[in-house]
Amino acid sequence: MFASRLARTRGLIALTVVLTAGWQAAAHHVPDRLVSIGILMQGAEFAAAIALLLLLVLRPSGERTTFDVRAGAFTASSRQWLGIHLAWVMIAGVLVGPGPGETWAELSLFDILVDIPIALVAVGGALLSWCDLPRLELWPDGVRVRRLRSAVTPWAALRRGTPLRPRRNEQNLALPVDQPDLVPPVFAKNPLIPLGWDADPWFVADTIRWYVDHPQDRKAIGTEAELVFLRARMATQSE
């Protein structure tokens, strides 16, 4: 399941890059009329990117009530950051390089110096999503938000009966800590993990709370059998 989802994500990234490049090439070669068609095409692309960002504000998280099983962990990919990275690829397609009717030779040094960081951010974001970063991981020993660098928050450090379900448009999930000596000092001061995963935020909160309250079930985390049991438990709790 995870492999197929990752393949679809990478296909979406590649398709966005190809379509953005093709759209920009077309915008530079269409003939001008009373209004530059190329500029209208670039405006449409920019509007599509902004619409995608607005959608992520209204619906930052997905609706799946399951996780992927990957290398001994339950994982959820970042729906929010994938959308942001795709939107930035489209925006970079509009901002980087010459505009309609211009050539690369006409770019000033200032234009080039501005375009380089915009392009690097777009490439870097696409690469992060290609590598499925960031992602949420539940391990037998705790919760991890996988980034370029990450640390595990042990189950034993978290307060029983938490976390509570967040509001639907919440950006972060509070993980109250009862044993701050078991977690990094920064997390102890601000015990939050981001939301915006492709899993439903209530499902994420209910799952974490279950394993906080039921230590006997933690050792099975990351197995297909435990995922089946988990989904059955969560479905029962939601009724």
Coordinates of C-alpha atoms in Angstrom, one line a residue:
M1 CA 0.0 0.0 0.0
F2 CA 2.7 2.4 1.0
A3 CA 4.7 1.8 -2.2
S4 CA 1.7 2.5 -4.4
R5 CA 0.9 5.7 -2.5
L6 CA 4.5 6.9 -2.8
A7 CA 4.5 6.0 -6.5
R8 CA 1.4 8.1 -7.0
T9 CA 2.8 11.0 -5.0
R10 CA 6.0 10.9 -7.1
G11 CA 4.0 10.7 -10.3
L12 CA 2.0 13.8 -9.2
I13 CA 5.2 15.7 -8.5
A14 CA 6.7 14.7 -11.9
L15 CA 3.4 15.5 -13.7
T16 CA 3.2 19.0 -12.0
V17 CA 6.8 19.8 -13.0
V18 CA 6.2 18.6 -16.6
L19 CA 2.9 20.5 -17.0
T20 CA 4.3 23.6 -15.5
A21 CA 7.3 23.6 -17.8
G22 CA 5.1 22.8 -20.8
W23 CA 2.6 25.5 -19.9
Q24 CA 5.4 28.1 -19.6
A25 CA 6.9 27.1 -22.9
A26 CA 3.5 27.4 -24.5
A27 CA 3.0 30.8 -22.9
H28 CA 6.2 32.1 -24.5
H29 CA 5.3 31.0 -28.0
V30 CA 1.6 31.8 -28.4
P31 CA 1.0 34.8 -30.6
D32 CA 0.0 38.1 -29.0
R33 CA -3.4 39.6 -29.6
L34 CA -5.0 42.7 -28.1
V35 CA -4.0 41.2 -24.7
S36 CA -0.9 39.0 -24.3
I37 CA -2.2 35.4 -24.2
G38 CA 1.1 34.4 -22.6
I39 CA 0.4 36.7 -19.7
L40 CA -3.1 35.4 -19.3
M41 CA -1.8 31.8 -19.3
Q42 CA 0.7 32.7 -16.6
G43 CA -2.0 34.4 -14.6
A44 CA -4.2 31.3 -14.8
E45 CA -1.3 29.1 -13.5
F46 CA -0.7 31.5 -10.7
A47 CA -4.4 31.5 -9.8
A48 CA -4.4 27.7 -9.8
A49 CA -1.5 27.7 -7.3
I50 CA -3.3 30.2 -5.0
A51 CA -6.5 28.1 -5.2
L52 CA -4.5 25.1 -4.1
L53 CA -3.0 27.0 -1.1
L54 CA -6.5 28.2 -0.1
L55 CA -7.8 24.6 -0.2
L56 CA -5.0 23.6 2.2
V57 CA -6.1 26.4 4.6
L58 CA -9.7 25.1 4.5
R59 CA -8.8 21.4 4.6
P60 CA -5.2 21.0 5.9
S61 CA -5.7 17.3 6.7
G62 CA -6.9 14.3 4.7
E63 CA -9.8 12.0 5.6
R64 CA -8.2 8.6 5.7
T65 CA -8.9 6.5 8.8
T66 CA -5.8 4.3 8.4
F67 CA -2.0 4.5 8.3
D68 CA 0.6 3.0 6.0
V69 CA 2.7 0.2 7.3
R70 CA 6.4 1.0 6.6
A71 CA 9.5 -0.6 8.1
G72 CA 8.0 -1.4 11.4
A73 CA 6.0 1.8 11.9
F74 CA 2.6 3.2 11.2
T75 CA 3.1 6.3 8.9
A76 CA 1.1 9.1 7.5
S77 CA 2.4 11.4 4.7
S78 CA 2.0 15.2 4.8
R79 CA -0.9 16.3 2.6
Q80 CA -0.3 19.9 3.5
W81 CA 3.3 20.1 2.6
L82 CA 2.9 18.2 -0.6
G83 CA 0.3 20.7 -1.6
I84 CA 2.5 23.6 -0.6
H85 CA 5.4 22.2 -2.6
L86 CA 3.3 21.6 -5.7
A87 CA 1.9 25.1 -5.5
W88 CA 5.4 26.6 -5.2
V89 CA 6.5 24.7 -8.2
M90 CA 3.7 26.3 -10.2
I91 CA 4.5 29.8 -8.7
A92 CA 8.2 29.3 -9.5
G93 CA 7.2 28.5 -13.1
V94 CA 5.6 31.9 -13.3
L95 CA 8.3 33.9 -11.5
V96 CA 11.5 32.3 -12.7
G97 CA 13.0 33.2 -16.1
P98 CA 11.8 35.6 -18.8
G99 CA 8.2 36.7 -19.1
P100 CA 6.2 36.3 -22.3
G101 CA 7.8 38.1 -25.2
E102 CA 11.2 38.2 -23.4
T103 CA 14.4 36.2 -23.8
W104 CA 16.9 34.9 -21.3
A105 CA 19.4 37.3 -22.6
E106 CA 17.2 40.2 -21.5
L107 CA 17.3 39.1 -17.8
S108 CA 19.2 41.5 -15.6
L109 CA 21.6 40.4 -12.9
F110 CA 19.0 41.4 -10.3
D111 CA 16.4 39.2 -12.0
I112 CA 18.8 36.2 -12.0
L113 CA 19.8 36.7 -8.3
V114 CA 16.1 36.8 -7.4
D115 CA 15.2 33.8 -9.6
I116 CA 17.9 31.5 -8.2
P117 CA 16.5 31.2 -4.6
I118 CA 13.0 30.9 -5.9
A119 CA 14.0 28.0 -8.1
L120 CA 16.1 26.4 -5.3
V121 CA 13.1 26.5 -2.9
A122 CA 10.9 24.9 -5.5
V123 CA 13.4 22.1 -6.2
G124 CA 14.1 21.5 -2.5
G125 CA 10.4 21.3 -1.7
A126 CA 9.8 18.9 -4.6
L127 CA 12.7 16.7 -3.4
L128 CA 11.4 16.6 0.2
S129 CA 7.9 15.5 -1.0
W130 CA 9.6 13.0 -3.3
C131 CA 11.3 11.5 -0.2
D132 CA 8.0 11.6 1.7
L133 CA 9.1 14.2 4.1
P134 CA 7.8 15.3 6.5
R135 CA 5.8 12.3 7.7
L136 CA 4.3 11.1 10.9
E137 CA 5.6 7.8 12.3
L138 CA 4.2 5.8 15.2
W139 CA 6.8 3.3 16.5
P140 CA 6.6 0.7 19.4
D141 CA 8.7 3.1 21.4
G142 CA 6.9 6.4 20.6
V143 CA 5.8 9.1 18.2
R144 CA 8.1 10.7 15.6
V145 CA 7.7 13.5 13.1
R146 CA 10.2 12.5 10.4
R147 CA 12.1 15.4 8.9
L148 CA 15.7 15.8 7.9
R149 CA 16.3 15.5 11.6
S150 CA 13.9 14.0 14.1
A151 CA 13.6 12.5 17.5
V152 CA 11.2 10.0 19.1
T153 CA 8.7 11.2 21.8
P154 CA 8.4 8.1 24.1
W155 CA 4.9 6.9 24.9
A156 CA 5.8 6.8 28.6
A157 CA 6.4 10.5 28.6
L158 CA 2.9 11.4 27.4
R159 CA -0.1 12.1 29.7
R160 CA -2.7 9.3 30.0
G161 CA -6.0 10.2 28.4
T162 CA -4.4 12.5 25.8
P163 CA -4.3 13.9 23.2
L164 CA -7.8 15.3 22.9
R165 CA -9.3 15.6 19.4
P166 CA -8.3 18.8 17.7
R167 CA -10.6 21.2 15.9
R168 CA -11.0 20.2 12.2
N169 CA -8.9 23.1 10.9
E170 CA -6.3 22.9 13.7
Q171 CA -2.7 23.2 12.5
N172 CA -1.1 21.4 15.5
L173 CA -1.9 18.6 18.0
A174 CA -1.0 19.1 21.6
L175 CA 0.7 16.1 23.3
P176 CA 0.7 16.9 27.0
V177 CA 3.8 15.6 28.7
D178 CA 4.0 14.2 32.3
Q179 CA 7.6 13.2 32.2
P180 CA 9.5 16.1 30.6
D181 CA 12.9 14.5 31.4
L182 CA 12.2 11.8 28.7
V183 CA 11.7 14.3 25.8
P184 CA 14.0 17.0 24.3
P185 CA 13.8 20.3 26.3
V186 CA 12.3 22.2 23.3
F187 CA 9.5 19.7 23.0
A188 CA 8.9 19.8 26.8
K189 CA 8.3 23.5 26.6
N190 CA 6.1 23.3 23.5
P191 CA 4.7 19.8 23.3
L192 CA 3.1 20.0 19.8
I193 CA 3.2 18.0 16.7
P194 CA 2.0 19.3 13.3
L195 CA -1.2 18.2 11.7
G196 CA -1.9 18.3 7.9
W197 CA -1.4 14.6 7.3
D198 CA -3.3 12.5 4.8
A199 CA -4.9 10.8 7.8
D200 CA -8.0 12.3 9.5
P201 CA -6.8 14.4 12.5
W202 CA -9.3 12.8 14.9
F203 CA -8.1 9.4 13.8
V204 CA -4.5 10.4 14.5
A205 CA -5.4 11.8 18.0
D206 CA -7.5 8.8 18.9
T207 CA -4.7 6.4 17.8
I208 CA -2.0 8.2 19.8
R209 CA -4.3 8.3 22.9
W210 CA -5.0 4.6 22.5
Y211 CA -1.4 3.7 22.7
V212 CA -0.7 6.1 25.5
D213 CA -3.4 4.4 27.5
H214 CA -2.7 0.8 26.4
P215 CA 1.0 0.1 26.7
Q216 CA 0.4 -3.7 26.1
D217 CA -0.6 -3.0 22.5
R218 CA 2.5 -0.9 21.6
K219 CA 4.8 -3.8 20.8
A220 CA 2.6 -4.7 17.8
I221 CA 2.7 -1.2 16.2
G222 CA 4.0 -1.4 12.7
T223 CA 2.4 -4.7 11.8
E224 CA -0.5 -5.3 9.3
A225 CA -2.4 -7.4 11.9
E226 CA -2.2 -4.6 14.5
L227 CA -3.4 -2.1 11.9
V228 CA -6.5 -4.2 11.3
F229 CA -7.2 -4.3 15.0
L230 CA -6.5 -0.6 15.4
R231 CA -9.0 0.4 12.7
A232 CA -11.7 -1.9 14.3
R233 CA -11.1 -0.3 17.7
M234 CA -11.2 3.3 16.3
A235 CA -14.4 2.5 14.3
T236 CA -16.0 1.2 17.5
Q237 CA -15.0 4.3 19.4
S238 CA -16.5 6.6 16.7
E239 CA -19.9 5.0 16.8

